[in-house]
XYZ file of N, CA and C in Angstrom:
609
model
N 8.679 18.635 -23.296
C 7.260 18.425 -23.026
C 6.481 19.692 -23.346
N 5.317 19.548 -23.992
C 4.526 20.700 -24.351
C 3.791 21.297 -23.171
N 3.441 22.567 -23.341
C 2.691 23.265 -22.299
C 1.344 22.596 -22.066
N 0.724 22.081 -23.139
C -0.591 21.447 -23.012
C -0.528 20.236 -22.097
N 0.485 19.382 -22.281
C 0.598 18.189 -21.443
C 0.802 18.563 -19.988
N 1.662 19.535 -19.730
C 1.866 19.970 -18.349
C 0.572 20.497 -17.756
N -0.194 21.243 -18.536
C -1.468 21.779 -18.051
C -2.431 20.657 -17.702
N -2.441 19.600 -18.520
C -3.316 18.455 -18.255
C -2.915 17.763 -16.956
N -1.608 17.595 -16.747
C -1.133 16.949 -15.523
C -1.490 17.766 -14.291
N -1.333 19.080 -14.386
C -1.664 19.938 -13.253
C -3.158 19.914 -12.976
N -3.964 19.875 -14.029
C -5.415 19.805 -13.854
C -5.813 18.514 -13.163
N -5.130 17.427 -13.499
C -5.446 16.138 -12.888
C -5.222 16.150 -11.388
N -4.290 16.980 -10.922
C -3.975 17.031 -9.494
C -4.832 18.016 -8.730
N -5.589 18.843 -9.422
C -6.394 19.859 -8.746
C -7.466 19.207 -7.897
N -7.637 19.722 -6.678
C -8.627 19.157 -5.771
C -9.958 19.883 -5.826
N -10.079 20.841 -6.720
C -11.361 21.486 -7.021
C -12.107 21.957 -5.792
N -11.472 22.823 -5.034
C -12.162 23.393 -3.871
C -12.039 22.537 -2.646
N -10.869 21.971 -2.443
C -10.626 21.092 -1.306
C -11.044 21.756 -0.005
N -11.878 21.042 0.745
C -12.284 21.538 2.049
C -13.562 22.356 2.025
N -14.246 22.452 0.891
C -15.474 23.233 0.841
C -16.567 22.576 1.657
N -17.467 23.379 2.196
C -18.517 22.853 3.067
C -19.437 21.893 2.323
N -19.789 22.204 1.078
C -20.693 21.343 0.332
C -20.067 19.980 0.078
N -18.784 19.977 -0.314
C -18.115 18.715 -0.608
C -18.026 17.844 0.628
N -17.874 18.451 1.790
C -17.640 17.707 3.013
C -18.896 17.483 3.852
N -20.055 17.762 3.302
C -21.298 17.574 4.042
C -21.416 16.127 4.508
N -21.646 15.934 5.793
C -21.810 14.606 6.353
C -20.508 13.879 6.633
N -19.374 14.537 6.398
C -18.066 13.933 6.615
C -17.414 14.566 7.837
N -16.711 13.755 8.627
C -16.024 14.273 9.810
C -15.066 15.389 9.421
N -15.177 16.521 10.101
C -14.327 17.671 9.831
C -13.575 18.077 11.092
N -12.397 18.614 10.896
C -11.577 19.099 11.992
C -11.584 20.618 11.968
N -11.459 21.227 13.125
C -11.634 22.674 13.216
C -10.418 23.463 12.754
N -9.222 22.872 12.877
C -8.018 23.614 12.515
C -6.864 22.655 12.270
N -5.816 23.185 11.675
C -4.607 22.416 11.442
C -4.047 21.929 12.778
N -3.583 20.686 12.862
C -3.099 20.164 14.146
C -1.836 20.863 14.631
N -1.680 20.905 15.939
C -0.453 21.430 16.531
C 0.713 20.496 16.196
N 1.917 21.041 16.192
C 3.095 20.232 15.895
C 3.324 19.209 17.000
N 3.279 17.940 16.627
C 3.449 16.861 17.587
C 4.631 15.960 17.257
N 5.057 15.946 15.998
C 6.182 15.092 15.638
C 7.495 15.772 16.009
N 8.544 14.978 16.058
C 9.896 15.484 16.279
C 10.632 15.401 14.942
N 10.912 16.534 14.292
C 11.575 16.501 12.985
C 12.936 15.825 12.996
N 13.509 15.625 14.183
C 14.803 14.962 14.286
C 14.677 13.443 14.324
N 13.444 12.952 14.431
C 13.207 11.515 14.410
C 12.783 11.090 13.005
N 12.764 9.791 12.781
C 12.343 9.262 11.486
C 10.958 8.642 11.613
N 10.152 8.854 10.587
C 8.778 8.360 10.580
C 8.519 7.598 9.286
N 7.703 6.577 9.401
C 7.266 5.828 8.229
C 5.799 5.476 8.397
N 5.180 5.110 7.301
C 3.760 4.759 7.316
C 3.559 3.457 6.561
N 2.857 2.533 7.175
C 2.503 1.268 6.534
C 1.042 1.339 6.100
N 0.822 1.271 4.806
C -0.522 1.322 4.235
C -1.056 -0.090 4.050
N -2.275 -0.293 4.476
C -2.988 -1.544 4.221
C -4.181 -1.190 3.344
N -4.167 -1.662 2.100
C -5.206 -1.298 1.139
C -5.891 -2.547 0.601
N -6.963 -2.336 -0.130
C -7.694 -3.451 -0.726
C -6.928 -4.090 -1.879
N -5.803 -3.491 -2.279
C -4.960 -4.046 -3.342
C -3.605 -4.520 -2.814
N -3.435 -4.505 -1.499
C -2.165 -4.920 -0.931
C -1.551 -3.856 -0.045
N -0.403 -4.185 0.522
C 0.261 -3.302 1.485
C 1.504 -2.654 0.879
N 1.810 -1.466 1.356
C 3.062 -0.815 0.988
C 3.474 0.134 2.102
N 4.748 0.515 2.097
C 5.290 1.393 3.134
C 5.938 2.611 2.503
N 5.875 3.734 3.215
C 6.560 4.942 2.762
C 7.384 5.513 3.906
N 8.545 6.034 3.564
C 9.320 6.828 4.508
C 8.846 8.266 4.409
N 8.660 8.918 5.556
C 8.169 10.294 5.596
C 9.326 11.256 5.823
N 9.319 12.376 5.104
C 10.414 13.346 5.157
C 10.131 14.421 6.208
N 10.251 14.025 7.473
C 9.885 14.922 8.572
C 10.772 16.155 8.648
N 12.043 16.026 8.302
C 12.942 17.172 8.407
C 12.748 18.163 7.265
N 12.315 17.682 6.094
C 12.136 18.554 4.931
C 10.735 19.151 4.845
N 9.754 18.427 5.352
C 8.365 18.894 5.286
C 7.670 18.611 6.612
N 8.129 19.231 7.695
C 7.606 18.900 9.030
C 6.120 19.163 9.203
N 5.621 20.273 8.669
C 4.196 20.583 8.824
C 3.343 19.577 8.076
N 3.768 19.221 6.871
C 3.016 18.264 6.060
C 3.038 16.882 6.688
N 4.208 16.447 7.133
C 4.312 15.134 7.768
C 3.522 15.112 9.069
N 3.605 16.162 9.846
C 2.834 16.235 11.089
C 1.341 16.119 10.801
N 0.885 16.804 9.771
C -0.521 16.757 9.386
C -0.924 15.347 8.969
N -0.100 14.714 8.134
C -0.397 13.362 7.674
C -0.415 12.382 8.837
N 0.594 12.461 9.705
C 0.670 11.557 10.856
C -0.544 11.741 11.760
N -0.908 12.980 11.995
C -2.077 13.263 12.837
C -3.339 12.645 12.238
N -3.573 12.882 10.952
C -4.778 12.359 10.310
C -4.781 10.836 10.308
N -3.620 10.235 10.057
C -3.544 8.776 10.055
C -3.855 8.207 11.434
N -3.312 8.834 12.483
C -3.566 8.351 13.842
C -5.020 8.560 14.256
N -5.669 9.573 13.684
C -7.088 9.807 13.945
C -7.985 8.887 13.122
N -7.363 8.015 12.296
C -8.077 7.090 11.408
C -8.904 7.834 10.354
N -8.478 9.051 10.057
C -9.159 9.867 9.052
C -9.141 9.184 7.691
N -8.049 8.474 7.390
C -7.892 7.868 6.070
C -8.510 6.475 5.959
N -8.913 5.891 7.076
C -9.468 4.535 7.037
C -10.738 4.496 6.195
N -10.756 3.647 5.185
C -11.918 3.519 4.317
C -11.972 4.514 3.175
N -10.979 5.396 3.080
C -10.964 6.412 2.021
C -10.559 5.776 0.693
N -11.185 6.228 -0.378
C -10.960 5.676 -1.710
C -9.721 6.259 -2.380
N -9.122 5.482 -3.270
C -8.258 6.029 -4.304
C -9.202 6.481 -5.412
N -9.419 7.787 -5.511
C -10.482 8.295 -6.377
C -10.009 8.686 -7.765
N -8.698 8.719 -7.976
C -8.182 9.147 -9.282
C -6.946 8.340 -9.634
N -6.956 7.774 -10.844
C -5.846 6.940 -11.293
C -5.466 7.326 -12.717
N -4.204 7.657 -12.909
C -3.639 7.850 -14.241
C -2.345 7.050 -14.240
N -2.359 5.868 -14.837
C -1.271 4.903 -14.671
C 0.097 5.485 -14.993
N 0.202 6.263 -16.049
C 1.496 6.815 -16.451
C 1.915 8.013 -15.607
N 1.074 8.373 -14.652
C 1.288 9.594 -13.874
C 1.257 9.316 -12.380
N 0.056 9.048 -11.817
C -0.049 8.926 -10.368
C -1.377 8.311 -9.971
N -1.458 7.920 -8.678
C -2.719 7.552 -8.041
C -2.964 8.564 -6.928
N -4.227 8.961 -6.754
C -4.554 10.023 -5.793
C -5.602 9.535 -4.803
N -5.456 9.951 -3.551
C -6.365 9.546 -2.484
C -6.372 10.628 -1.405
N -7.034 10.327 -0.283
C -7.038 11.258 0.843
C -8.278 12.108 0.970
N -9.234 11.948 0.044
C -10.479 12.721 0.087
C -11.556 11.900 0.778
N -12.029 12.307 1.950
C -13.035 11.517 2.666
C -14.364 11.411 1.939
N -14.611 12.302 0.972
C -15.868 12.239 0.213
C -15.755 11.358 -1.020
N -14.528 11.062 -1.448
C -14.318 10.252 -2.638
C -14.612 10.960 -3.939
N -14.808 12.268 -3.884
C -15.181 13.030 -5.079
C -14.017 13.781 -5.705
N -12.934 13.940 -4.971
C -11.831 14.768 -5.429
C -11.936 16.201 -4.960
N -12.990 16.523 -4.220
C -13.222 17.901 -3.771
C -13.223 18.055 -2.259
N -13.006 16.976 -1.529
C -13.114 17.027 -0.072
C -11.781 17.196 0.624
N -11.854 17.453 1.908
C -10.650 17.635 2.716
C -10.970 17.559 4.189
N -10.016 17.923 5.038
C -10.195 17.790 6.482
C -10.920 18.955 7.141
N -11.151 20.040 6.385
C -11.796 21.216 6.969
C -10.850 22.378 7.169
N -9.607 22.215 6.754
C -8.599 23.271 6.877
C -7.564 23.061 5.777
N -6.678 24.020 5.597
C -5.570 23.901 4.650
C -4.246 24.041 5.384
N -3.187 23.522 4.779
C -1.855 23.635 5.355
C -0.939 24.364 4.375
N 0.126 24.991 4.867
C 1.036 25.713 3.973
C 1.894 24.765 3.146
N 2.272 25.210 1.960
C 3.206 24.455 1.134
C 4.578 24.428 1.798
N 5.318 23.363 1.534
C 6.715 23.259 1.963
C 7.527 22.829 0.738
N 7.900 23.794 -0.057
C 8.562 23.556 -1.329
C 10.049 23.885 -1.222
N 10.788 23.546 -2.263
C 12.190 23.924 -2.308
C 13.162 22.884 -1.797
N 12.693 21.676 -1.480
C 13.617 20.631 -1.034
C 14.360 20.066 -2.242
N 15.331 19.205 -1.974
C 16.100 18.582 -3.048
C 15.392 17.375 -3.645
N 14.271 16.975 -3.075
C 13.552 15.812 -3.581
C 12.929 16.114 -4.940
N 12.915 15.097 -5.806
C 12.339 15.228 -7.138
C 11.146 14.286 -7.288
N 10.234 14.643 -8.198
C 9.103 13.782 -8.500
C 9.580 12.627 -9.373
N 9.337 11.413 -8.913
C 9.730 10.215 -9.641
C 8.937 9.035 -9.118
N 9.230 7.851 -9.619
C 8.478 6.666 -9.229
C 8.484 6.497 -7.712
N 7.297 6.419 -7.126
C 7.165 6.212 -5.689
C 7.153 7.466 -4.846
N 7.329 8.638 -5.474
C 7.252 9.899 -4.726
C 5.848 10.094 -4.166
N 5.758 10.574 -2.924
C 4.474 10.878 -2.290
C 4.416 12.385 -2.067
N 3.372 13.030 -2.585
C 3.281 14.491 -2.509
C 1.842 14.927 -2.286
N 1.692 16.127 -1.748
C 0.366 16.687 -1.503
C -0.285 17.146 -2.802
N -1.579 16.899 -2.923
C -2.376 17.514 -3.985
C -2.883 18.854 -3.467
N -3.273 19.722 -4.377
C -3.845 21.004 -3.958
C -4.822 21.505 -5.008
N -5.435 22.635 -4.761
C -6.464 23.159 -5.662
C -5.887 23.977 -6.806
N -4.561 24.076 -6.861
C -3.919 24.892 -7.874
C -3.469 26.233 -7.345
N -3.873 26.546 -6.120
C -3.469 27.789 -5.461
C -2.444 27.482 -4.375
N -1.602 28.442 -4.025
C -0.635 28.210 -2.950
C -1.323 27.898 -1.622
N -0.696 27.041 -0.835
C -1.152 26.743 0.531
C -2.590 26.238 0.571
N -2.965 25.389 -0.382
C -4.348 24.902 -0.448
C -4.460 23.399 -0.226
N -3.368 22.760 0.225
C -3.436 21.342 0.531
C -4.191 21.083 1.820
N -4.648 19.858 1.987
C -5.370 19.495 3.200
C -5.088 18.061 3.594
N -5.803 17.134 2.980
C -5.602 15.716 3.276
C -5.296 14.895 2.032
N -5.568 15.432 0.845
C -5.361 14.667 -0.376
C -3.885 14.632 -0.766
N -3.462 13.472 -1.264
C -2.083 13.311 -1.710
C -2.037 12.329 -2.871
N -0.899 12.298 -3.541
C -0.749 11.384 -4.668
C 0.585 10.660 -4.581
N 0.647 9.518 -5.258
C 1.862 8.716 -5.341
C 2.210 8.557 -6.811
N 3.425 8.907 -7.178
C 3.849 8.828 -8.577
C 3.984 7.368 -9.011
N 3.414 7.043 -10.172
C 3.416 5.664 -10.654
C 3.965 5.511 -12.064
N 4.353 6.599 -12.710
C 4.836 6.486 -14.076
C 5.672 7.670 -14.494
N 6.196 7.622 -15.717
C 7.150 8.641 -16.177
C 6.588 10.044 -16.281
N 5.274 10.183 -16.467
C 4.705 11.532 -16.587
C 4.896 12.357 -15.322
N 5.042 11.688 -14.190
C 5.167 12.419 -12.923
C 6.437 13.263 -12.893
N 7.476 12.811 -13.586
C 8.732 13.561 -13.602
C 8.567 14.930 -14.243
N 7.530 15.093 -15.077
C 7.292 16.393 -15.706
C 6.952 17.475 -14.690
N 6.486 17.069 -13.507
C 6.178 18.054 -12.467
C 7.430 18.761 -11.965
N 8.596 18.194 -12.249
C 9.830 18.858 -11.837
C 10.022 20.194 -12.542
N 9.296 20.405 -13.655
C 9.353 21.688 -14.349
C 8.558 22.756 -13.618
N 7.604 22.307 -12.800
C 6.757 23.235 -12.043
C 6.444 22.575 -10.701
N 7.412 22.536 -9.801
C 7.285 21.756 -8.555
C 6.448 22.455 -7.489
N 5.151 22.421 -7.670
C 4.243 23.146 -6.774
C 3.535 22.250 -5.766
N 4.004 21.019 -5.612
C 3.328 20.065 -4.737
C 4.328 19.546 -3.708
N 4.026 19.745 -2.448
C 4.956 19.381 -1.377
C 5.247 17.892 -1.383
N 6.510 17.540 -1.569
C 6.940 16.145 -1.483
C 7.213 15.822 -0.017
N 6.536 14.783 0.491
C 6.713 14.473 1.916
C 7.006 13.011 2.188
N 7.225 12.212 1.149
C 7.530 10.818 1.392
C 7.957 10.077 0.139
N 8.372 8.819 0.339
C 8.819 7.961 -0.751
C 8.450 6.521 -0.427
N 7.862 5.828 -1.394
C 7.554 4.411 -1.214
C 8.860 3.634 -1.108
N 8.982 2.818 -0.078
C 10.199 2.037 0.144
C 9.956 0.538 0.057
N 8.736 0.102 0.264
C 8.380 -1.314 0.163
C 6.983 -1.427 -0.432
N 6.760 -2.516 -1.159
C 5.427 -2.790 -1.675
C 5.036 -1.978 -2.894
N 6.019 -1.556 -3.688
C 5.678 -0.771 -4.877
C 4.781 -1.565 -5.819
N 4.862 -2.889 -5.754
C 3.993 -3.704 -6.603
C 2.521 -3.485 -6.272
N 2.208 -3.225 -5.003
C 0.821 -2.936 -4.625
C 0.391 -1.580 -5.169
N 1.294 -0.601 -5.111
C 0.997 0.726 -5.661
C 0.726 0.625 -7.156
N 1.561 -0.140 -7.865
C 1.390 -0.275 -9.309
C 0.148 -1.092 -9.654
N -0.236 -2.010 -8.769
C -1.480 -2.757 -8.990
C -2.677 -1.818 -8.945
N -2.640 -0.852 -8.033
C -3.697 0.165 -7.990
C -3.683 0.974 -9.275
N -2.483 1.353 -9.720
C -2.353 2.181 -10.923
C -2.868 1.479 -12.171
N -2.803 0.148 -12.192
C -3.232 -0.616 -13.362
C -4.726 -0.933 -13.351
N -5.440 -0.496 -12.324
C -6.868 -0.792 -12.225
C -7.641 -0.100 -13.345
N -8.651 -0.768 -13.907
C -9.468 -0.150 -14.965
C -10.135 1.125 -14.467
N -10.234 2.112 -15.338
C -10.783 3.412 -14.954
C -11.967 3.798 -15.816
N -12.736 4.750 -15.306
C -13.848 5.342 -16.045
C -13.336 6.624 -16.680
N -13.333 6.685 -18.002
C -12.892 7.892 -18.697
C -14.073 8.848 -18.788
N -14.008 9.962 -18.055
C -15.138 10.894 -18.037
C -14.859 12.197 -18.764
N -13.686 12.282 -19.397
C -13.391 13.467 -20.185
C -12.882 14.642 -19.388
N -12.753 14.512 -18.065
C -12.285 15.613 -17.234
C -11.014 15.246 -16.479
N -10.311 14.214 -16.950
C -9.037 13.795 -16.384
C -9.175 13.304 -14.943
N -10.396 12.974 -14.531
C -10.586 12.462 -13.181
C -10.147 11.008 -13.070
N -10.402 10.227 -14.139
C -9.933 8.847 -14.202
C -10.302 8.059 -12.951
N -11.572 8.032 -12.636
C -12.076 7.307 -11.474
C -12.015 5.807 -11.727
N -11.492 5.026 -10.778
C -11.446 3.576 -10.981
C -12.844 2.964 -11.004
N -12.999 1.898 -11.788
C -14.294 1.233 -11.895
C -14.654 0.499 -10.609
N -13.660 -0.027 -9.910
C -13.907 -0.707 -8.641
C -13.510 0.194 -7.479
N -14.067 -0.069 -6.328
C -13.718 0.698 -5.138
C -12.407 0.170 -4.567
N -11.401 1.017 -4.571
C -10.091 0.675 -4.020
C -9.875 1.557 -2.798
N -9.680 0.960 -1.660
C -9.681 1.721 -0.408
C -8.384 1.580 0.384
N -8.110 2.618 1.173
C -7.133 2.510 2.256
C -7.871 1.876 3.430
N -7.457 0.702 3.837
C -8.104 0.063 4.984
C -7.614 0.672 6.299
N -6.305 0.878 6.392
C -5.729 1.498 7.587
C -4.298 1.925 7.287
N -3.776 2.807 8.129
C -2.385 3.255 8.034
C -1.765 3.172 9.423
N -0.626 2.501 9.523
C 0.112 2.406 10.782
C 1.338 3.312 10.710
N 1.489 4.190 11.686
C 2.621 5.107 11.743
C 3.709 4.529 12.651
N 4.945 4.541 12.162
C 6.097 4.066 12.928
C 7.040 5.238 13.192
N 7.577 5.306 14.404
C 8.503 6.375 14.789
C 9.781 5.773 15.357
N 10.919 6.300 14.940
C 12.210 5.822 15.453
C 13.044 7.003 15.931
């Protein structure tokens, strides 16, 4: 794979100032990263209910405890309810988690990266998006939907914290949605595709 293609993929994942005050104007913000509430020795999953169907992901609490704790906290706070899938690249990924729907918003804080696990980027992988700088993730994440996502294994800078286990057809239906080509790799869908709610399960 050429350096140019990898650069394009990394640019597509950039959150462009995630958590900035201007981007989040009028959006609910949290004052700080949540305290650790999950038990890394337990198993967690998330059931997504979206405007394109339902799917489930297993969360990697033992490999990425801070990231999973953050996601679980935000989901339980209904932070993601009504949030758009704002970026779609069918051969690569679908991205969501920005309360502003612009690709630049976040929860009001950042969380540290949790890299170095044995997990690889592939179909159904769930990972944090970031601004391109270390420890710049917040609430935005992406789900791998095509072969281009595997190229991130050459530069694994995005915390992998889950895997789709059921309903991949709904994820791929989102990925196949028509997009607006704006020349900046944003690939905004023409229709509004939303997360209606997320249910967290603990065992």
